[in-house]
PDB file of C-alpha atoms in Angstrom:
ATOM      1  CA  UNK S  21       0.000   0.000   0.000  1.00 36.00           C
ATOM      2  CA  UNK S  22       1.341   3.403  -0.862  1.00 34.00           C
ATOM      3  CA  UNK S  23       2.074   5.844   1.911  1.00 33.00           C
ATOM      4  CA  UNK S  24       0.196   9.143   1.739  1.00 38.00           C
ATOM      5  CA  UNK S  25       2.156  12.004   0.198  1.00 40.00           C
ATOM      6  CA  UNK S  26       3.455  14.725   2.541  1.00 40.00           C
ATOM      7  CA  UNK S  27       2.940  17.396  -0.086  1.00 47.00           C
ATOM      8  CA  UNK S  28       5.679  19.592  -1.589  1.00 45.00           C
ATOM      9  CA  UNK S  29       6.003  22.075   1.299  1.00 41.00           C
ATOM     10  CA  UNK S  30       6.034  19.478   4.071  1.00 40.00           C
ATOM     11  CA  UNK S  31       8.475  17.356   2.069  1.00 44.00           C
ATOM     12  CA  UNK S  32      10.937  20.239   1.740  1.00 44.00           C
ATOM     13  CA  UNK S  33      10.662  21.021   5.467  1.00 37.00           C
ATOM     14  CA  UNK S  34      11.312  17.393   6.401  1.00 37.00           C
ATOM     15  CA  UNK S  35      14.353  17.247   4.130  1.00 41.00           C
ATOM     16  CA  UNK S  36      15.761  20.444   5.628  1.00 40.00           C
ATOM     17  CA  UNK S  37      15.208  19.138   9.157  1.00 33.00           C
ATOM     18  CA  UNK S  38      16.982  15.896   8.299  1.00 38.00           C
ATOM     19  CA  UNK S  39      20.027  17.789   7.006  1.00 35.00           C
ATOM     20  CA  UNK S  40      20.069  19.963  10.122  1.00 35.00           C
ATOM     21  CA  UNK S  41      19.998  16.961  12.455  1.00 33.00           C
ATOM     22  CA  UNK S  42      22.876  15.357  10.576  1.00 37.00           C
ATOM     23  CA  UNK S  43      24.916  18.534  10.801  1.00 36.00           C
ATOM     24  CA  UNK S  44      24.353  19.128  14.518  1.00 37.00           C
ATOM     25  CA  UNK S  45      27.152  17.814  16.807  1.00 40.00           C
ATOM     26  CA  UNK S  46      26.051  15.354  19.469  1.00 40.00           C
ATOM     27  CA  UNK S  47      26.247  16.672  23.028  1.00 43.00           C
ATOM     28  CA  UNK S  48      29.190  15.010  24.855  1.00 42.00           C
ATOM     29  CA  UNK S  49      26.948  13.773  27.670  1.00 41.00           C
ATOM     30  CA  UNK S  50      24.739  12.052  25.081  1.00 45.00           C
ATOM     31  CA  UNK S  51      27.710  10.758  23.110  1.00 54.00           C
ATOM     32  CA  UNK S  52      29.321   9.199  26.171  1.00 73.00           C
ATOM     33  CA  UNK S  53      26.245   8.441  28.227  1.00 89.00           C
ATOM     34  CA  UNK S  54      25.410   9.977  31.629  1.00 96.00           C
ATOM     35  CA  UNK S  55      27.805  12.515  33.083  1.00 97.00           C
ATOM     36  CA  UNK S  56      29.165  13.535  36.497  1.00 97.00           C
ATOM     37  CA  UNK S  57      30.038  17.140  37.349  1.00 96.00           C
ATOM     38  CA  UNK S  58      32.937  17.959  39.673  1.00 94.00           C
ATOM     39  CA  UNK S  59      33.005  21.605  40.763  1.00 92.00           C
ATOM     40  CA  UNK S  60      35.817  22.388  43.200  1.00 88.00           C
ATOM     41  CA  UNK S  61      38.135  25.334  43.859  1.00 78.00           C
ATOM     42  CA  UNK S  62      36.375  27.469  41.268  1.00 82.00           C
ATOM     43  CA  UNK S  63      36.809  24.894  38.494  1.00 86.00           C
ATOM     44  CA  UNK S  64      34.014  22.822  37.001  1.00 91.00           C
ATOM     45  CA  UNK S  65      34.568  19.739  34.883  1.00 92.00           C
ATOM     46  CA  UNK S  66      32.119  17.245  33.408  1.00 95.00           C
ATOM     47  CA  UNK S  67      33.094  13.575  33.011  1.00 95.00           C
ATOM     48  CA  UNK S  68      30.921  11.285  30.924  1.00 96.00           C
ATOM     49  CA  UNK S  69      30.634   7.567  31.540  1.00 97.00           C
ATOM     50  CA  UNK S  70      32.557   6.327  28.497  1.00 96.00           C
ATOM     51  CA  UNK S  71      35.424   8.772  29.018  1.00 96.00           C
ATOM     52  CA  UNK S  72      35.778   7.662  32.630  1.00 97.00           C
ATOM     53  CA  UNK S  73      35.778   3.961  31.716  1.00 97.00           C
ATOM     54  CA  UNK S  74      38.440   4.596  29.062  1.00 97.00           C
ATOM     55  CA  UNK S  75      40.836   6.400  31.425  1.00 96.00           C
ATOM     56  CA  UNK S  76      44.214   4.706  31.930  1.00 97.00           C
ATOM     57  CA  UNK S  77      43.750   4.824  35.714  1.00 96.00           C
ATOM     58  CA  UNK S  78      40.421   2.953  35.600  1.00 97.00           C
ATOM     59  CA  UNK S  79      40.783  -0.299  37.543  1.00 97.00           C
ATOM     60  CA  UNK S  80      38.672  -3.117  38.902  1.00 98.00           C
ATOM     61  CA  UNK S  81      38.001  -2.750  42.621  1.00 98.00           C
ATOM     62  CA  UNK S  82      36.564  -5.473  44.825  1.00 98.00           C
ATOM     63  CA  UNK S  83      34.422  -4.338  47.761  1.00 98.00           C
ATOM     64  CA  UNK S  84      34.022  -7.202  50.268  1.00 97.00           C
ATOM     65  CA  UNK S  85      31.181  -5.539  52.193  1.00 94.00           C
ATOM     66  CA  UNK S  86      29.395  -3.041  49.979  1.00 97.00           C
ATOM     67  CA  UNK S  87      27.353  -0.763  52.227  1.00 95.00           C
ATOM     68  CA  UNK S  88      24.521  -0.226  49.723  1.00 95.00           C
ATOM     69  CA  UNK S  89      24.179  -3.748  48.348  1.00 96.00           C
ATOM     70  CA  UNK S  90      24.939  -5.553  51.596  1.00 93.00           C
ATOM     71  CA  UNK S  91      27.199  -8.082  49.868  1.00 96.00           C
ATOM     72  CA  UNK S  92      30.523  -8.292  48.004  1.00 97.00           C
ATOM     73  CA  UNK S  93      30.607  -6.286  44.773  1.00 98.00           C
ATOM     74  CA  UNK S  94      33.133  -5.608  42.011  1.00 98.00           C
ATOM     75  CA  UNK S  95      33.313  -2.429  39.933  1.00 98.00           C
ATOM     76  CA  UNK S  96      35.258  -0.646  37.222  1.00 98.00           C
ATOM     77  CA  UNK S  97      36.282   2.537  38.958  1.00 98.00           C
ATOM     78  CA  UNK S  98      38.559   5.568  38.873  1.00 97.00           C
ATOM     79  CA  UNK S  99      40.453   6.828  41.956  1.00 97.00           C
ATOM     80  CA  UNK S 100      38.577   9.869  43.237  1.00 96.00           C
ATOM     81  CA  UNK S 101      41.870  11.560  44.133  1.00 94.00           C
ATOM     82  CA  UNK S 102      42.837  11.524  40.442  1.00 93.00           C
ATOM     83  CA  UNK S 103      39.624  13.277  39.414  1.00 92.00           C
ATOM     84  CA  UNK S 104      39.902  15.852  42.190  1.00 91.00           C
ATOM     85  CA  UNK S 105      43.612  16.468  41.640  1.00 81.00           C
ATOM     86  CA  UNK S 106      43.056  18.246  38.345  1.00 64.00           C
ATOM     87  CA  UNK S 107      40.957  20.966  39.984  1.00 60.00           C
ATOM     88  CA  UNK S 108      42.535  21.818  43.323  1.00 63.00           C
ATOM     89  CA  UNK S 109      45.258  24.305  44.193  1.00 54.00           C
ATOM     90  CA  UNK S 110      48.861  23.715  42.996  1.00 53.00           C
ATOM     91  CA  UNK S 111      49.796  22.761  46.563  1.00 53.00           C
ATOM     92  CA  UNK S 112      47.569  19.697  46.215  1.00 61.00           C
ATOM     93  CA  UNK S 113      45.345  20.771  49.083  1.00 70.00           C
ATOM     94  CA  UNK S 114      41.943  22.341  49.469  1.00 76.00           C
ATOM     95  CA  UNK S 115      41.677  25.690  51.281  1.00 76.00           C
ATOM     96  CA  UNK S 116      41.201  25.346  55.061  1.00 81.00           C
ATOM     97  CA  UNK S 117      37.584  24.970  56.126  1.00 84.00           C
ATOM     98  CA  UNK S 118      36.548  23.310  52.860  1.00 87.00           C
ATOM     99  CA  UNK S 119      34.384  20.202  52.652  1.00 91.00           C
ATOM    100  CA  UNK S 120      33.163  18.202  49.673  1.00 94.00           C
ATOM    101  CA  UNK S 121      29.533  17.342  49.081  1.00 95.00           C
ATOM    102  CA  UNK S 122      28.525  14.314  47.055  1.00 96.00           C
ATOM    103  CA  UNK S 123      25.105  15.214  45.655  1.00 95.00           C
ATOM    104  CA  UNK S 124      22.923  12.389  44.367  1.00 96.00           C
ATOM    105  CA  UNK S 125      20.149  12.713  41.802  1.00 94.00           C
ATOM    106  CA  UNK S 126      17.491  12.132  44.499  1.00 91.00           C
ATOM    107  CA  UNK S 127      18.722  14.967  46.759  1.00 91.00           C
ATOM    108  CA  UNK S 128      20.865  12.851  49.102  1.00 93.00           C
ATOM    109  CA  UNK S 129      23.958  14.904  49.989  1.00 94.00           C
ATOM    110  CA  UNK S 130      26.993  13.264  51.598  1.00 94.00           C
ATOM    111  CA  UNK S 131      29.518  15.279  53.599  1.00 94.00           C
ATOM    112  CA  UNK S 132      33.010  14.178  52.507  1.00 94.00           C
ATOM    113  CA  UNK S 133      36.237  15.359  54.191  1.00 92.00           C
ATOM    114  CA  UNK S 134      38.715  16.405  51.447  1.00 92.00           C
ATOM    115  CA  UNK S 135      41.666  14.801  53.209  1.00 90.00           C
ATOM    116  CA  UNK S 136      39.842  11.478  53.100  1.00 92.00           C
ATOM    117  CA  UNK S 137      38.891  11.819  49.433  1.00 93.00           C
ATOM    118  CA  UNK S 138      42.469  12.660  48.418  1.00 91.00           C
ATOM    119  CA  UNK S 139      43.974   9.540  49.980  1.00 90.00           C
ATOM    120  CA  UNK S 140      45.691   7.196  47.548  1.00 88.00           C
ATOM    121  CA  UNK S 141      48.212   5.179  49.569  1.00 83.00           C
ATOM    122  CA  UNK S 142      48.180   1.507  50.577  1.00 86.00           C
ATOM    123  CA  UNK S 143      47.112   2.289  54.158  1.00 87.00           C
ATOM    124  CA  UNK S 144      43.773   3.699  55.203  1.00 92.00           C
ATOM    125  CA  UNK S 145      40.599   4.169  53.202  1.00 96.00           C
ATOM    126  CA  UNK S 146      40.741   5.068  49.506  1.00 97.00           C
ATOM    127  CA  UNK S 147      37.761   6.470  47.571  1.00 97.00           C
ATOM    128  CA  UNK S 148      36.881   5.291  44.059  1.00 98.00           C
ATOM    129  CA  UNK S 149      34.245   6.533  41.664  1.00 98.00           C
ATOM    130  CA  UNK S 150      32.563   3.366  40.410  1.00 98.00           C
ATOM    131  CA  UNK S 151      31.113   3.679  36.899  1.00 98.00           C
ATOM    132  CA  UNK S 152      28.262   1.487  35.641  1.00 98.00           C
ATOM    133  CA  UNK S 153      28.985   0.231  32.086  1.00 97.00           C
ATOM    134  CA  UNK S 154      26.159   0.503  29.587  1.00 96.00           C
ATOM    135  CA  UNK S 155      26.546  -3.130  28.510  1.00 95.00           C
ATOM    136  CA  UNK S 156      26.948  -4.580  32.019  1.00 96.00           C
ATOM    137  CA  UNK S 157      24.382  -2.885  34.275  1.00 97.00           C
ATOM    138  CA  UNK S 158      24.625  -3.418  38.009  1.00 98.00           C
ATOM    139  CA  UNK S 159      21.843  -5.214  39.898  1.00 98.00           C
ATOM    140  CA  UNK S 160      19.058  -3.225  41.497  1.00 97.00           C
ATOM    141  CA  UNK S 161      19.638  -2.077  45.047  1.00 96.00           C
ATOM    142  CA  UNK S 162      17.860  -4.159  47.705  1.00 92.00           C
ATOM    143  CA  UNK S 163      14.220  -3.142  47.871  1.00 86.00           C
ATOM    144  CA  UNK S 164      14.559  -0.641  45.017  1.00 89.00           C
ATOM    145  CA  UNK S 165      13.857  -0.643  41.294  1.00 92.00           C
ATOM    146  CA  UNK S 166      17.153   1.072  40.431  1.00 95.00           C
ATOM    147  CA  UNK S 167      20.847   0.273  40.665  1.00 97.00           C
ATOM    148  CA  UNK S 168      23.502   2.372  42.410  1.00 97.00           C
ATOM    149  CA  UNK S 169      24.632   3.697  39.034  1.00 97.00           C
ATOM    150  CA  UNK S 170      25.566   5.333  36.875  1.00 98.00           C
ATOM    151  CA  UNK S 171      28.093   6.735  39.393  1.00 98.00           C
ATOM    152  CA  UNK S 172      28.678   5.481  42.919  1.00 98.00           C
ATOM    153  CA  UNK S 173      31.320   6.474  45.485  1.00 98.00           C
ATOM    154  CA  UNK S 174      32.819   3.333  47.010  1.00 98.00           C
ATOM    155  CA  UNK S 175      35.651   2.823  49.491  1.00 98.00           C
ATOM    156  CA  UNK S 176      38.496   0.361  49.786  1.00 97.00           C
ATOM    157  CA  UNK S 177      39.388  -0.332  53.446  1.00 96.00           C
ATOM    158  CA  UNK S 178      36.684   2.047  54.807  1.00 96.00           C
ATOM    159  CA  UNK S 179      37.062   0.727  58.348  1.00 93.00           C
ATOM    160  CA  UNK S 180      40.695   1.887  58.448  1.00 93.00           C
ATOM    161  CA  UNK S 181      39.688   5.564  58.320  1.00 94.00           C
ATOM    162  CA  UNK S 182      36.259   5.573  59.950  1.00 91.00           C
ATOM    163  CA  UNK S 183      34.251   6.037  56.758  1.00 95.00           C
ATOM    164  CA  UNK S 184      30.572   6.174  57.678  1.00 94.00           C
ATOM    165  CA  UNK S 185      27.617   4.541  55.944  1.00 93.00           C
ATOM    166  CA  UNK S 186      26.290   7.875  54.636  1.00 94.00           C
ATOM    167  CA  UNK S 187      29.567   8.569  52.852  1.00 96.00           C
ATOM    168  CA  UNK S 188      28.781   6.029  50.107  1.00 97.00           C
ATOM    169  CA  UNK S 189      26.493   8.173  47.895  1.00 97.00           C
ATOM    170  CA  UNK S 190      25.032   6.292  44.933  1.00 97.00           C
ATOM    171  CA  UNK S 191      23.372   7.693  41.798  1.00 97.00           C
ATOM    172  CA  UNK S 192      25.924  10.465  42.211  1.00 97.00           C
ATOM    173  CA  UNK S 193      25.346  13.566  40.052  1.00 97.00           C
ATOM    174  CA  UNK S 194      27.765  16.175  41.408  1.00 96.00           C
ATOM    175  CA  UNK S 195      30.768  16.558  43.688  1.00 96.00           C
ATOM    176  CA  UNK S 196      31.125  20.146  44.844  1.00 94.00           C
ATOM    177  CA  UNK S 197      33.321  21.994  47.328  1.00 93.00           C
ATOM    178  CA  UNK S 198      31.832  24.299  49.936  1.00 91.00           C
ATOM    179  CA  UNK S 199      32.533  25.816  53.320  1.00 92.00           C
ATOM    180  CA  UNK S 200      32.513  23.670  56.441  1.00 92.00           C
ATOM    181  CA  UNK S 201      28.859  23.162  57.482  1.00 93.00           C
ATOM    182  CA  UNK S 202      29.239  25.003  60.790  1.00 93.00           C
ATOM    183  CA  UNK S 203      30.703  28.018  59.002  1.00 93.00           C
ATOM    184  CA  UNK S 204      28.117  27.852  56.240  1.00 93.00           C
ATOM    185  CA  UNK S 205      25.154  27.302  58.555  1.00 95.00           C
ATOM    186  CA  UNK S 206      25.734  28.791  62.032  1.00 95.00           C
ATOM    187  CA  UNK S 207      22.214  27.690  63.056  1.00 96.00           C
ATOM    188  CA  UNK S 208      23.614  24.153  63.467  1.00 96.00           C
ATOM    189  CA  UNK S 209      25.834  25.238  66.336  1.00 95.00           C
ATOM    190  CA  UNK S 210      25.332  24.169  69.928  1.00 96.00           C
ATOM    191  CA  UNK S 211      25.418  26.481  72.938  1.00 95.00           C
ATOM    192  CA  UNK S 212      28.941  28.016  72.902  1.00 95.00           C
ATOM    193  CA  UNK S 213      29.441  27.419  76.614  1.00 95.00           C
ATOM    194  CA  UNK S 214      29.275  23.619  76.329  1.00 96.00           C
ATOM    195  CA  UNK S 215      32.559  21.878  77.234  1.00 95.00           C
ATOM    196  CA  UNK S 216      34.703  20.570  74.379  1.00 93.00           C
ATOM    197  CA  UNK S 217      34.160  16.955  75.443  1.00 94.00           C
ATOM    198  CA  UNK S 218      30.374  17.315  75.685  1.00 96.00           C
ATOM    199  CA  UNK S 219      28.346  14.422  74.262  1.00 96.00           C
ATOM    200  CA  UNK S 220      26.139  17.059  72.644  1.00 97.00           C
ATOM    201  CA  UNK S 221      29.100  18.477  70.706  1.00 96.00           C
ATOM    202  CA  UNK S 222      30.041  14.967  69.647  1.00 96.00           C
ATOM    203  CA  UNK S 223      26.436  14.420  68.551  1.00 96.00           C
ATOM    204  CA  UNK S 224      26.631  17.539  66.401  1.00 96.00           C
ATOM    205  CA  UNK S 225      29.539  16.004  64.458  1.00 94.00           C
ATOM    206  CA  UNK S 226      27.695  12.705  64.013  1.00 95.00           C
ATOM    207  CA  UNK S 227      24.544  14.524  62.928  1.00 96.00           C
ATOM    208  CA  UNK S 228      26.409  16.473  60.231  1.00 94.00           C
ATOM    209  CA  UNK S 229      27.894  13.299  58.752  1.00 93.00           C
ATOM    210  CA  UNK S 230      25.050  10.824  59.191  1.00 93.00           C
ATOM    211  CA  UNK S 231      21.807  12.801  59.295  1.00 95.00           C
ATOM    212  CA  UNK S 232      22.403  15.826  57.067  1.00 93.00           C
ATOM    213  CA  UNK S 233      22.757  13.498  54.088  1.00 92.00           C
ATOM    214  CA  UNK S 234      18.939  13.453  54.022  1.00 93.00           C
ATOM    215  CA  UNK S 235      17.727  16.074  56.519  1.00 95.00           C
ATOM    216  CA  UNK S 236      18.062  19.757  57.273  1.00 96.00           C
ATOM    217  CA  UNK S 237      17.997  21.322  60.741  1.00 96.00           C
ATOM    218  CA  UNK S 238      16.869  24.896  61.355  1.00 96.00           C
ATOM    219  CA  UNK S 239      16.847  25.192  57.559  1.00 95.00           C
ATOM    220  CA  UNK S 240      20.541  24.323  57.378  1.00 93.00           C
ATOM    221  CA  UNK S 241      21.762  21.763  54.876  1.00 92.00           C
ATOM    222  CA  UNK S 242      21.755  20.926  51.177  1.00 89.00           C
ATOM    223  CA  UNK S 243      19.786  17.665  51.260  1.00 90.00           C
ATOM    224  CA  UNK S 244      16.176  17.542  50.097  1.00 87.00           C
ATOM    225  CA  UNK S 245      15.118  13.956  50.881  1.00 87.00           C
ATOM    226  CA  UNK S 246      13.858  14.200  54.452  1.00 90.00           C
ATOM    227  CA  UNK S 247      12.114  16.795  56.634  1.00 94.00           C
ATOM    228  CA  UNK S 248      13.762  19.431  58.759  1.00 96.00           C
ATOM    229  CA  UNK S 249      14.511  18.004  62.206  1.00 96.00           C
ATOM    230  CA  UNK S 250      13.956  21.148  64.262  1.00 97.00           C
ATOM    231  CA  UNK S 251      11.327  23.205  62.439  1.00 94.00           C
ATOM    232  CA  UNK S 252       8.490  23.354  63.142  1.00 95.00           C
ATOM    233  CA  UNK S 253       9.035  20.611  65.743  1.00 96.00           C
ATOM    234  CA  UNK S 254      12.045  18.620  66.862  1.00 97.00           C
ATOM    235  CA  UNK S 255      11.563  14.802  67.083  1.00 96.00           C
ATOM    236  CA  UNK S 256      12.306  15.018  70.803  1.00 96.00           C
ATOM    237  CA  UNK S 257       9.233  17.265  71.143  1.00 95.00           C
ATOM    238  CA  UNK S 258       6.905  14.369  70.322  1.00 95.00           C
ATOM    239  CA  UNK S 259       8.908  11.145  70.743  1.00 95.00           C
ATOM    240  CA  UNK S 260      10.406   9.613  73.872  1.00 95.00           C
ATOM    241  CA  UNK S 261      14.182   9.020  73.744  1.00 93.00           C
ATOM    242  CA  UNK S 262      13.523   5.269  73.507  1.00 95.00           C
ATOM    243  CA  UNK S 263      10.982   5.780  70.708  1.00 95.00           C
ATOM    244  CA  UNK S 264      13.356   8.022  68.765  1.00 96.00           C
ATOM    245  CA  UNK S 265      16.182   5.494  69.052  1.00 96.00           C
ATOM    246  CA  UNK S 266      13.873   2.743  67.836  1.00 96.00           C
ATOM    247  CA  UNK S 267      12.822   4.917  64.899  1.00 96.00           C
ATOM    248  CA  UNK S 268      16.455   5.446  63.897  1.00 96.00           C
ATOM    249  CA  UNK S 269      17.349   1.774  64.290  1.00 95.00           C
ATOM    250  CA  UNK S 270      14.265   0.411  62.501  1.00 93.00           C
ATOM    251  CA  UNK S 271      11.903   3.073  61.108  1.00 93.00           C
ATOM    252  CA  UNK S 272       9.338   0.549  59.873  1.00 93.00           C
ATOM    253  CA  UNK S 273       8.846  -0.838  63.356  1.00 93.00           C
ATOM    254  CA  UNK S 274       7.518   2.583  64.433  1.00 92.00           C
ATOM    255  CA  UNK S 275       5.577   3.790  61.387  1.00 89.00           C
ATOM    256  CA  UNK S 276       5.373   2.838  57.747  1.00 89.00           C
ATOM    257  CA  UNK S 277       3.863   4.116  54.492  1.00 87.00           C
ATOM    258  CA  UNK S 278       4.315   3.269  50.791  1.00 85.00           C
ATOM    259  CA  UNK S 279       6.720   6.105  50.014  1.00 81.00           C
ATOM    260  CA  UNK S 280       8.963   5.566  53.044  1.00 82.00           C
ATOM    261  CA  UNK S 281      12.655   5.988  52.222  1.00 85.00           C
ATOM    262  CA  UNK S 282      14.548   6.148  55.517  1.00 89.00           C
ATOM    263  CA  UNK S 283      16.664   3.050  56.100  1.00 87.00           C
ATOM    264  CA  UNK S 284      17.426   1.598  59.488  1.00 92.00           C
ATOM    265  CA  UNK S 285      20.827   2.289  61.054  1.00 93.00           C
ATOM    266  CA  UNK S 286      22.199  -0.810  62.734  1.00 91.00           C
ATOM    267  CA  UNK S 287      25.192  -0.778  65.076  1.00 93.00           C
ATOM    268  CA  UNK S 288      27.652  -1.235  62.200  1.00 89.00           C
ATOM    269  CA  UNK S 289      26.409   2.073  60.752  1.00 91.00           C
ATOM    270  CA  UNK S 290      25.764   3.932  63.999  1.00 93.00           C
ATOM    271  CA  UNK S 291      27.097   2.689  67.315  1.00 94.00           C
ATOM    272  CA  UNK S 292      24.995   2.803  70.452  1.00 96.00           C
ATOM    273  CA  UNK S 293      27.252   5.573  71.779  1.00 96.00           C
ATOM    274  CA  UNK S 294      26.838   7.648  68.597  1.00 95.00           C
ATOM    275  CA  UNK S 295      23.083   7.078  68.658  1.00 96.00           C
ATOM    276  CA  UNK S 296      22.974   8.445  72.204  1.00 96.00           C
ATOM    277  CA  UNK S 297      25.027  11.453  71.060  1.00 97.00           C
ATOM    278  CA  UNK S 298      22.712  12.232  68.146  1.00 97.00           C
ATOM    279  CA  UNK S 299      19.641  12.060  70.399  1.00 97.00           C
ATOM    280  CA  UNK S 300      21.390  14.331  72.923  1.00 97.00           C
ATOM    281  CA  UNK S 301      22.193  16.841  70.153  1.00 97.00           C
ATOM    282  CA  UNK S 302      18.618  16.814  68.867  1.00 97.00           C
ATOM    283  CA  UNK S 303      17.265  17.327  72.387  1.00 96.00           C
ATOM    284  CA  UNK S 304      19.642  20.243  72.863  1.00 97.00           C
ATOM    285  CA  UNK S 305      18.699  21.842  69.545  1.00 97.00           C
ATOM    286  CA  UNK S 306      14.995  21.646  70.424  1.00 96.00           C
ATOM    287  CA  UNK S 307      15.736  24.659  72.608  1.00 95.00           C
ATOM    288  CA  UNK S 308      17.673  26.436  69.854  1.00 95.00           C
ATOM    289  CA  UNK S 309      15.135  26.767  67.042  1.00 92.00           C
ATOM    290  CA  UNK S 310      16.278  29.338  64.510  1.00 83.00           C
ATOM    291  CA  UNK S 311      13.573  31.443  62.846  1.00 76.00           C
TER     292      UNK S 311
END
């Protein structure tokens, strides 16, 4: 059966459009697949998947206890220090008071100490940017319909340097440098008169690393996944300490709904002592609500 004619005008327009599409260059991110942006020290670079996998420093890394998959995993990956090294100061260091944020596509934002990310020696933790190949996709994350890709920050020997569970951001979209959270958001600060060894001060540090990946407090923070934990009400305003600890350990044992995202934090992710410190910090900040 013959196809209906487009007519002379429509035919000329279609031919012109075809020539234009052939002439247009393909955007690098489309040519090489998904892309990761690294913006540090005033320099921004974009790395696409295929370029990263073709780098001479790309290696296979074996992760015996992958924090996101809960089992051994193997990845093609690039040392994070190599990617960061092209953008930092000639001295090889970040300016004092700088932190890195690993921003995921879903709004999860990991706080990453630069000195940890720049490690490359045989001792201590070493960070790698794992890259999901187009022809060998990773399995879906437990309980989710997506994998950790296309970019996932993984660690070799994480226990040697105290890397925390929330410092493994998956579906990574950007790595950016910023001021230290306490300098950037003074409303996170505890009462200045508290002693240096106060459990509340220690809880502040744990909160910044573990909780600010998903939550804000007094409006402070970059994450967009979870609610603010001090405005309009602090969890300690309506939960007992025991109930709050149970919620953190196993959220679904306290309340559940179809869209629930918060995972449970077992003792390998958050020790009993650190859990007590976080609850103490939250209780303290209930009396320091910023407008």
